[in-house]
């Protein structure tokens, strides 16, 4: 691609990473457009309102604006992606597909982009019959390889964190931090705590994506973009507990089970079995052609900063009252009176608090 200003579309780019990326690209002087389901305004960024899952909407905007680059943050099932891949690839000079480093199988050495994927080597027929996230992303990568075109780039982020997203194993902050701040027990498990993981600040991943935009050498290639560091989940847990205790003056209560309770729930178990049970360390040599990942925010420093930022004005999204009921059943606790605002959530909480679910 030439060095002229690029017209770039972020499809579904209103999440934490997309917001970072749109600002980075705008600051670099690119012409940035973002699809959104609701009306938005942003300095220097054009928002196009509509449902990006609808092919008619997508086709209309691609024909109208003639984008140079499309960065796709959408979550598709495999058949949905197959139905639109020709439109995506034929409409732009570079199509950037957000896959995931969850596609990789277990590895005893730092993972490279050529490391085996679960889809290619995992033998469990029950799992392979699903379109679980890691499998669907790998199958969609394969669709790109079979497309007959080479104007795509695959990006494989791993677990990212930000001022609004802080994970603990498979738990979003609504299922561990919300409980801690409301005086109830965090439920975690030793089987995950002992495993190593890699957590990367979302802004750094966005910088990595920006680094390959417009680069012809990145076409037809896959890249993971992660921190060079790895830490055990136990280290991350202790960091969270220390930071929360410093803020509220009381150390959060913790119940450390031997095994993750999600292993008992159909569907929910796979994220544990084929990801969190693996030690995840990455070799970033390939993306370092474009960006120096050693300059990414240090993991512990970044997590503390983001957690402290959130704690200064904690605003939770959907706290998942059904799952809160599941964990309260395990810890023999109850929500406080008036904490749940709707009758529907009350019923959902009580059903899960009294009856353990077979599914998530």
Tab-separated table of C-alpha atoms in Angstrom:
chain	number	residue	atom	x	y	z
A	1	UNK	CA	0.000	0.000	0.000
A	2	UNK	CA	1.139	3.561	-0.623
A	3	UNK	CA	1.939	6.131	2.022
A	4	UNK	CA	-1.208	8.180	1.491
A	5	UNK	CA	-3.763	8.609	4.243
A	6	UNK	CA	-5.664	5.349	4.678
A	7	UNK	CA	-9.421	5.049	5.001
A	8	UNK	CA	-9.918	2.433	7.733
A	9	UNK	CA	-13.090	0.746	8.986
A	10	UNK	CA	-13.265	-0.877	12.431
A	11	UNK	CA	-16.101	-3.367	12.335
A	12	UNK	CA	-17.504	-3.769	15.844
A	13	UNK	CA	-14.679	-1.592	17.155
A	14	UNK	CA	-16.400	-0.003	20.152
A	15	UNK	CA	-14.949	-2.341	22.791
A	16	UNK	CA	-11.957	-1.497	24.947
A	17	UNK	CA	-9.349	-2.545	22.369
A	18	UNK	CA	-11.254	-0.995	19.468
A	19	UNK	CA	-11.520	2.327	21.276
A	20	UNK	CA	-7.753	2.338	21.835
A	21	UNK	CA	-7.056	1.378	18.226
A	22	UNK	CA	-9.378	3.973	16.696
A	23	UNK	CA	-7.656	6.728	18.681
A	24	UNK	CA	-4.165	5.463	17.778
A	25	UNK	CA	-4.981	5.328	14.067
A	26	UNK	CA	-6.679	8.726	14.181
A	27	UNK	CA	-3.631	10.227	15.896
A	28	UNK	CA	-1.470	8.731	13.146
A	29	UNK	CA	-3.462	10.734	10.631
A	30	UNK	CA	-5.599	7.944	9.205
A	31	UNK	CA	-9.257	8.406	8.238
A	32	UNK	CA	-11.041	6.218	10.811
A	33	UNK	CA	-14.611	4.894	10.690
A	34	UNK	CA	-16.269	2.673	13.326
A	35	UNK	CA	-19.553	0.774	13.162
A	36	UNK	CA	-21.786	1.054	16.210
A	37	UNK	CA	-25.237	-0.146	17.239
A	38	UNK	CA	-26.035	3.175	18.938
A	39	UNK	CA	-25.337	6.806	18.165
A	40	UNK	CA	-21.849	7.968	19.093
A	41	UNK	CA	-19.679	10.990	18.473
A	42	UNK	CA	-15.907	11.270	18.617
A	43	UNK	CA	-13.371	13.878	17.686
A	44	UNK	CA	-11.896	12.977	14.312
A	45	UNK	CA	-13.622	9.568	14.133
A	46	UNK	CA	-16.699	8.845	11.998
A	47	UNK	CA	-19.263	6.502	13.543
A	48	UNK	CA	-21.614	4.580	11.253
A	49	UNK	CA	-24.740	3.404	13.042
A	50	UNK	CA	-26.147	-0.008	12.193
A	51	UNK	CA	-25.958	-3.746	12.807
A	52	UNK	CA	-22.662	-5.034	11.403
A	53	UNK	CA	-23.969	-8.611	11.538
A	54	UNK	CA	-26.408	-7.731	8.734
A	55	UNK	CA	-24.875	-8.375	5.328
A	56	UNK	CA	-27.030	-5.685	3.670
A	57	UNK	CA	-25.722	-3.017	6.062
A	58	UNK	CA	-22.142	-4.188	5.600
A	59	UNK	CA	-22.421	-4.334	1.812
A	60	UNK	CA	-23.908	-0.830	1.651
A	61	UNK	CA	-21.166	0.843	3.667
A	62	UNK	CA	-18.377	-1.014	1.861
A	63	UNK	CA	-19.754	0.121	-1.494
A	64	UNK	CA	-20.287	3.686	-0.309
A	65	UNK	CA	-16.975	4.407	1.423
A	66	UNK	CA	-14.382	2.313	-0.473
A	67	UNK	CA	-12.150	1.519	2.526
A	68	UNK	CA	-8.480	0.667	2.198
A	69	UNK	CA	-8.395	-1.417	5.392
A	70	UNK	CA	-11.050	-3.273	7.387
A	71	UNK	CA	-10.265	-4.404	10.952
A	72	UNK	CA	-12.836	-6.970	12.055
A	73	UNK	CA	-13.632	-7.227	15.787
A	74	UNK	CA	-16.912	-9.084	15.216
A	75	UNK	CA	-17.632	-12.464	16.808
A	76	UNK	CA	-19.002	-14.872	14.202
A	77	UNK	CA	-20.056	-18.454	14.159
A	78	UNK	CA	-18.264	-20.322	11.406
A	79	UNK	CA	-21.147	-20.446	8.931
A	80	UNK	CA	-21.815	-16.717	9.323
A	81	UNK	CA	-18.194	-15.919	8.570
A	82	UNK	CA	-18.150	-18.229	5.541
A	83	UNK	CA	-21.183	-16.396	4.142
A	84	UNK	CA	-19.463	-13.000	4.185
A	85	UNK	CA	-15.769	-13.700	3.684
A	86	UNK	CA	-15.863	-13.035	-0.073
A	87	UNK	CA	-17.493	-9.654	0.504
A	88	UNK	CA	-14.951	-8.750	3.165
A	89	UNK	CA	-11.891	-9.695	1.120
A	90	UNK	CA	-13.080	-8.272	-2.196
A	91	UNK	CA	-13.979	-4.866	-0.762
A	92	UNK	CA	-10.692	-3.724	0.797
A	93	UNK	CA	-6.948	-3.752	0.237
A	94	UNK	CA	-6.207	-5.297	3.652
A	95	UNK	CA	-8.600	-7.296	5.800
A	96	UNK	CA	-7.471	-7.731	9.428
A	97	UNK	CA	-9.170	-10.636	11.193
A	98	UNK	CA	-9.162	-10.682	14.999
A	99	UNK	CA	-8.636	-14.321	15.902
A	100	UNK	CA	-7.318	-15.482	19.286
A	101	UNK	CA	-4.284	-17.168	20.795
A	102	UNK	CA	-6.751	-19.567	22.347
A	103	UNK	CA	-6.487	-21.438	19.033
A	104	UNK	CA	-3.147	-22.897	20.133
A	105	UNK	CA	-2.831	-26.369	21.615
A	106	UNK	CA	-0.845	-27.031	24.772
A	107	UNK	CA	2.864	-26.324	24.369
A	108	UNK	CA	5.869	-27.053	26.569
A	109	UNK	CA	7.862	-24.293	24.855
A	110	UNK	CA	6.986	-20.625	24.164
A	111	UNK	CA	4.288	-20.499	21.529
A	112	UNK	CA	5.101	-19.294	18.015
A	113	UNK	CA	2.657	-18.618	15.199
A	114	UNK	CA	3.539	-22.036	13.777
A	115	UNK	CA	2.752	-23.914	16.993
A	116	UNK	CA	0.017	-26.572	16.629
A	117	UNK	CA	-3.587	-25.479	16.956
A	118	UNK	CA	-6.249	-27.327	18.911
A	119	UNK	CA	-8.280	-27.829	15.737
A	120	UNK	CA	-5.376	-29.701	14.142
A	121	UNK	CA	-4.162	-31.914	17.006
A	122	UNK	CA	-6.804	-32.215	19.743
A	123	UNK	CA	-8.490	-35.631	19.698
A	124	UNK	CA	-11.553	-35.269	21.951
A	125	UNK	CA	-14.551	-35.882	19.657
A	126	UNK	CA	-16.974	-34.264	22.083
A	127	UNK	CA	-15.008	-31.034	21.859
A	128	UNK	CA	-14.389	-31.178	18.119
A	129	UNK	CA	-18.136	-31.433	17.483
A	130	UNK	CA	-18.608	-27.988	19.029
A	131	UNK	CA	-17.959	-24.561	17.534
A	132	UNK	CA	-16.377	-23.396	20.785
A	133	UNK	CA	-14.470	-20.108	20.567
A	134	UNK	CA	-10.992	-21.569	19.945
A	135	UNK	CA	-12.330	-23.929	17.275
A	136	UNK	CA	-14.493	-21.334	15.536
A	137	UNK	CA	-11.575	-18.897	15.304
A	138	UNK	CA	-9.303	-21.602	13.878
A	139	UNK	CA	-11.948	-22.679	11.353
A	140	UNK	CA	-12.405	-19.080	10.285
A	141	UNK	CA	-8.639	-18.734	9.830
A	142	UNK	CA	-8.824	-21.791	7.569
A	143	UNK	CA	-11.589	-20.152	5.531
A	144	UNK	CA	-9.239	-17.231	4.881
A	145	UNK	CA	-6.470	-19.617	3.788
A	146	UNK	CA	-8.871	-21.344	1.376
A	147	UNK	CA	-10.288	-18.091	0.001
A	148	UNK	CA	-7.861	-17.856	-2.900
A	149	UNK	CA	-6.943	-14.339	-1.773
A	150	UNK	CA	-3.916	-13.109	0.131
A	151	UNK	CA	-4.995	-9.639	1.285
A	152	UNK	CA	-5.734	-10.697	4.865
A	153	UNK	CA	-3.824	-10.555	8.134
A	154	UNK	CA	-4.714	-12.668	11.176
A	155	UNK	CA	-4.172	-11.193	14.642
A	156	UNK	CA	-4.206	-13.525	17.664
A	157	UNK	CA	-4.456	-11.590	20.927
A	158	UNK	CA	-4.494	-13.524	24.175
A	159	UNK	CA	-5.991	-12.341	27.484
A	160	UNK	CA	-6.091	-8.560	27.579
A	161	UNK	CA	-6.811	-6.287	30.511
A	162	UNK	CA	-7.813	-2.651	30.819
A	163	UNK	CA	-9.300	-0.136	33.228
A	164	UNK	CA	-12.680	-1.821	32.715
A	165	UNK	CA	-11.673	-5.471	32.224
A	166	UNK	CA	-9.733	-7.462	34.818
A	167	UNK	CA	-9.899	-11.260	34.572
A	168	UNK	CA	-9.043	-13.901	37.146
A	169	UNK	CA	-8.788	-17.296	35.469
A	170	UNK	CA	-12.117	-17.625	33.654
A	171	UNK	CA	-13.791	-15.015	35.859
A	172	UNK	CA	-14.575	-11.515	34.680
A	173	UNK	CA	-14.313	-8.808	37.351
A	174	UNK	CA	-18.085	-8.987	37.881
A	175	UNK	CA	-17.615	-12.514	39.282
A	176	UNK	CA	-14.679	-11.846	41.589
A	177	UNK	CA	-14.162	-8.116	42.238
A	178	UNK	CA	-17.847	-7.331	42.665
A	179	UNK	CA	-18.060	-10.052	45.279
A	180	UNK	CA	-14.971	-8.758	47.094
A	181	UNK	CA	-16.282	-5.189	47.225
A	182	UNK	CA	-19.637	-6.370	48.550
A	183	UNK	CA	-18.183	-8.443	51.375
A	184	UNK	CA	-18.661	-11.859	49.827
A	185	UNK	CA	-16.094	-14.550	49.125
A	186	UNK	CA	-14.086	-14.837	45.911
A	187	UNK	CA	-14.265	-18.416	44.607
A	188	UNK	CA	-11.131	-19.580	42.784
A	189	UNK	CA	-9.392	-22.931	42.322
A	190	UNK	CA	-5.919	-24.380	42.844
A	191	UNK	CA	-5.899	-26.204	39.505
A	192	UNK	CA	-5.951	-22.893	37.620
A	193	UNK	CA	-3.966	-20.896	40.209
A	194	UNK	CA	-0.820	-22.962	39.624
A	195	UNK	CA	-0.820	-22.439	35.833
A	196	UNK	CA	1.170	-19.725	34.060
A	197	UNK	CA	-0.592	-17.159	31.920
A	198	UNK	CA	0.173	-14.099	29.830
A	199	UNK	CA	-1.822	-10.902	30.332
A	200	UNK	CA	-1.377	-7.911	28.024
A	201	UNK	CA	-2.606	-4.336	28.365
A	202	UNK	CA	-5.252	-3.716	25.704
A	203	UNK	CA	-3.622	-0.476	24.560
A	204	UNK	CA	-0.383	-2.339	23.814
A	205	UNK	CA	-2.248	-4.897	21.695
A	206	UNK	CA	-3.881	-2.012	19.820
A	207	UNK	CA	-0.414	-0.538	19.163
A	208	UNK	CA	0.639	-3.908	17.781
A	209	UNK	CA	-2.357	-4.059	15.444
A	210	UNK	CA	-1.669	-0.513	14.249
A	211	UNK	CA	1.915	-1.484	13.478
A	212	UNK	CA	0.907	-3.927	10.718
A	213	UNK	CA	-1.741	-1.731	9.065
A	214	UNK	CA	-0.866	-0.995	5.458
A	215	UNK	CA	2.152	-3.315	5.501
A	216	UNK	CA	2.289	-5.560	2.438
A	217	UNK	CA	4.705	-7.878	4.263
A	218	UNK	CA	1.932	-8.621	6.788
A	219	UNK	CA	-0.499	-9.913	4.144
A	220	UNK	CA	-1.273	-13.622	4.267
A	221	UNK	CA	0.338	-13.858	7.722
A	222	UNK	CA	-0.750	-14.532	11.305
A	223	UNK	CA	0.656	-12.715	14.341
A	224	UNK	CA	0.078	-13.014	18.038
A	225	UNK	CA	0.564	-9.837	20.053
A	226	UNK	CA	1.198	-10.418	23.757
A	227	UNK	CA	3.384	-9.370	26.630
A	228	UNK	CA	6.801	-11.015	26.825
A	229	UNK	CA	6.077	-11.842	30.486
A	230	UNK	CA	4.202	-14.742	32.049
A	231	UNK	CA	2.936	-15.163	35.612
A	232	UNK	CA	0.999	-17.780	37.533
A	233	UNK	CA	-2.643	-17.079	38.250
A	234	UNK	CA	-1.711	-17.337	41.937
A	235	UNK	CA	0.580	-14.323	41.480
A	236	UNK	CA	-2.221	-12.415	39.750
A	237	UNK	CA	-4.672	-13.362	42.510
A	238	UNK	CA	-2.321	-12.133	45.254
A	239	UNK	CA	-1.743	-8.886	43.366
A	240	UNK	CA	-5.501	-8.317	43.131
A	241	UNK	CA	-6.041	-9.104	46.814
A	242	UNK	CA	-3.209	-6.793	47.894
A	243	UNK	CA	-4.483	-3.932	45.745
A	244	UNK	CA	-8.087	-4.248	46.910
A	245	UNK	CA	-7.008	-4.525	50.545
A	246	UNK	CA	-4.937	-1.361	50.196
A	247	UNK	CA	-7.979	0.475	48.834
A	248	UNK	CA	-10.744	-0.741	51.179
A	249	UNK	CA	-8.709	-1.584	54.289
A	250	UNK	CA	-9.920	-5.202	54.478
A	251	UNK	CA	-8.468	-8.215	52.713
A	252	UNK	CA	-11.117	-9.894	50.526
A	253	UNK	CA	-12.294	-13.313	51.608
A	254	UNK	CA	-11.127	-16.197	49.428
A	255	UNK	CA	-12.285	-19.785	48.972
A	256	UNK	CA	-9.693	-21.795	47.057
A	257	UNK	CA	-11.247	-25.005	45.736
A	258	UNK	CA	-9.207	-27.931	44.447
A	259	UNK	CA	-10.967	-27.935	41.061
A	260	UNK	CA	-12.782	-25.280	39.055
A	261	UNK	CA	-16.560	-25.691	39.482
A	262	UNK	CA	-16.956	-24.961	35.774
A	263	UNK	CA	-15.691	-28.448	34.999
A	264	UNK	CA	-19.135	-29.694	36.033
A	265	UNK	CA	-21.040	-27.460	33.617
A	266	UNK	CA	-21.598	-28.529	30.029
A	267	UNK	CA	-20.089	-26.035	27.595
A	268	UNK	CA	-18.435	-23.890	30.260
A	269	UNK	CA	-15.766	-26.489	30.965
A	270	UNK	CA	-13.906	-26.108	27.678
A	271	UNK	CA	-12.376	-22.720	28.436
A	272	UNK	CA	-10.826	-24.363	31.488
A	273	UNK	CA	-9.796	-27.683	29.940
A	274	UNK	CA	-8.313	-26.439	26.653
A	275	UNK	CA	-6.929	-23.117	27.787
A	276	UNK	CA	-6.645	-22.193	31.468
A	277	UNK	CA	-5.178	-25.641	32.225
A	278	UNK	CA	-2.324	-24.846	29.829
A	279	UNK	CA	0.781	-22.842	30.681
A	280	UNK	CA	0.603	-19.966	28.203
A	281	UNK	CA	3.916	-18.336	27.267
A	282	UNK	CA	4.579	-16.666	23.915
A	283	UNK	CA	7.495	-16.029	21.584
A	284	UNK	CA	6.844	-12.607	20.004
A	285	UNK	CA	9.730	-12.697	17.522
A	286	UNK	CA	7.437	-12.400	14.504
A	287	UNK	CA	5.503	-9.281	15.524
A	288	UNK	CA	8.781	-7.699	16.689
A	289	UNK	CA	9.475	-7.011	13.015
A	290	UNK	CA	6.919	-4.213	13.454
A	291	UNK	CA	6.833	-3.304	17.162
A	292	UNK	CA	9.078	-3.854	20.178
A	293	UNK	CA	6.954	-5.856	22.620
A	294	UNK	CA	9.612	-5.480	25.310
A	295	UNK	CA	8.352	-1.899	25.646
A	296	UNK	CA	4.834	-3.041	26.548
A	297	UNK	CA	3.575	-2.141	30.023
A	298	UNK	CA	4.940	-4.493	32.690
A	299	UNK	CA	2.132	-6.850	33.619
A	300	UNK	CA	2.010	-6.340	37.372
A	301	UNK	CA	2.460	-2.586	37.085
A	302	UNK	CA	-0.286	-2.396	34.471
A	303	UNK	CA	-2.731	-4.567	36.421
A	304	UNK	CA	-2.266	-2.520	39.589
A	305	UNK	CA	-2.748	0.731	37.681
A	306	UNK	CA	-5.915	-0.503	35.950
A	307	UNK	CA	-7.375	-1.975	39.141
A	308	UNK	CA	-6.672	1.198	41.104
A	309	UNK	CA	-8.273	3.232	38.314
A	310	UNK	CA	-11.396	1.069	38.420
A	311	UNK	CA	-11.580	1.142	42.222
A	312	UNK	CA	-11.543	4.941	42.181
A	313	UNK	CA	-14.987	4.818	40.559
A	314	UNK	CA	-16.250	1.223	40.404
A	315	UNK	CA	-18.955	0.817	37.791
A	316	UNK	CA	-19.928	-2.796	37.109
A	317	UNK	CA	-21.812	-3.984	34.076
A	318	UNK	CA	-24.094	-7.012	34.255
A	319	UNK	CA	-22.946	-8.775	37.424
A	320	UNK	CA	-24.642	-12.025	36.374
A	321	UNK	CA	-27.043	-12.725	39.229
A	322	UNK	CA	-27.476	-16.349	38.238
A	323	UNK	CA	-23.743	-16.980	38.579
A	324	UNK	CA	-23.656	-14.952	41.790
A	325	UNK	CA	-26.239	-17.410	43.114
A	326	UNK	CA	-24.048	-20.351	42.091
A	327	UNK	CA	-21.041	-18.985	43.959
A	328	UNK	CA	-23.119	-17.965	46.970
A	329	UNK	CA	-24.362	-21.541	47.174
A	330	UNK	CA	-20.735	-22.739	47.221
A	331	UNK	CA	-19.715	-20.187	49.898
A	332	UNK	CA	-23.022	-20.412	51.842
A	333	UNK	CA	-23.561	-16.677	51.515
A	334	UNK	CA	-26.497	-14.510	50.418
A	335	UNK	CA	-26.798	-11.158	48.701
A	336	UNK	CA	-27.802	-8.232	50.895
A	337	UNK	CA	-31.392	-7.021	50.890
A	338	UNK	CA	-32.040	-4.556	48.083
A	339	UNK	CA	-28.856	-5.405	46.172
A	340	UNK	CA	-30.814	-6.930	43.268
A	341	UNK	CA	-33.013	-4.397	41.520
A	342	UNK	CA	-35.363	-6.465	39.325
A	343	UNK	CA	-37.733	-9.345	40.010
A	344	UNK	CA	-36.304	-11.293	37.079
A	345	UNK	CA	-32.807	-11.103	38.569
A	346	UNK	CA	-34.172	-12.055	42.008
A	347	UNK	CA	-35.745	-15.197	40.572
A	348	UNK	CA	-32.636	-16.088	38.583
A	349	UNK	CA	-30.453	-15.617	41.657
A	350	UNK	CA	-32.689	-17.701	43.911
A	351	UNK	CA	-32.976	-20.544	41.400
A	352	UNK	CA	-29.194	-20.773	41.067
A	353	UNK	CA	-28.626	-20.194	44.785
A	354	UNK	CA	-30.876	-23.128	45.646
A	355	UNK	CA	-30.225	-25.432	42.671
A	356	UNK	CA	-26.745	-25.906	41.215
A	357	UNK	CA	-26.908	-25.601	37.398
A	358	UNK	CA	-25.886	-28.263	34.949
A	359	UNK	CA	-25.051	-25.518	32.462
A	360	UNK	CA	-23.406	-22.147	32.765
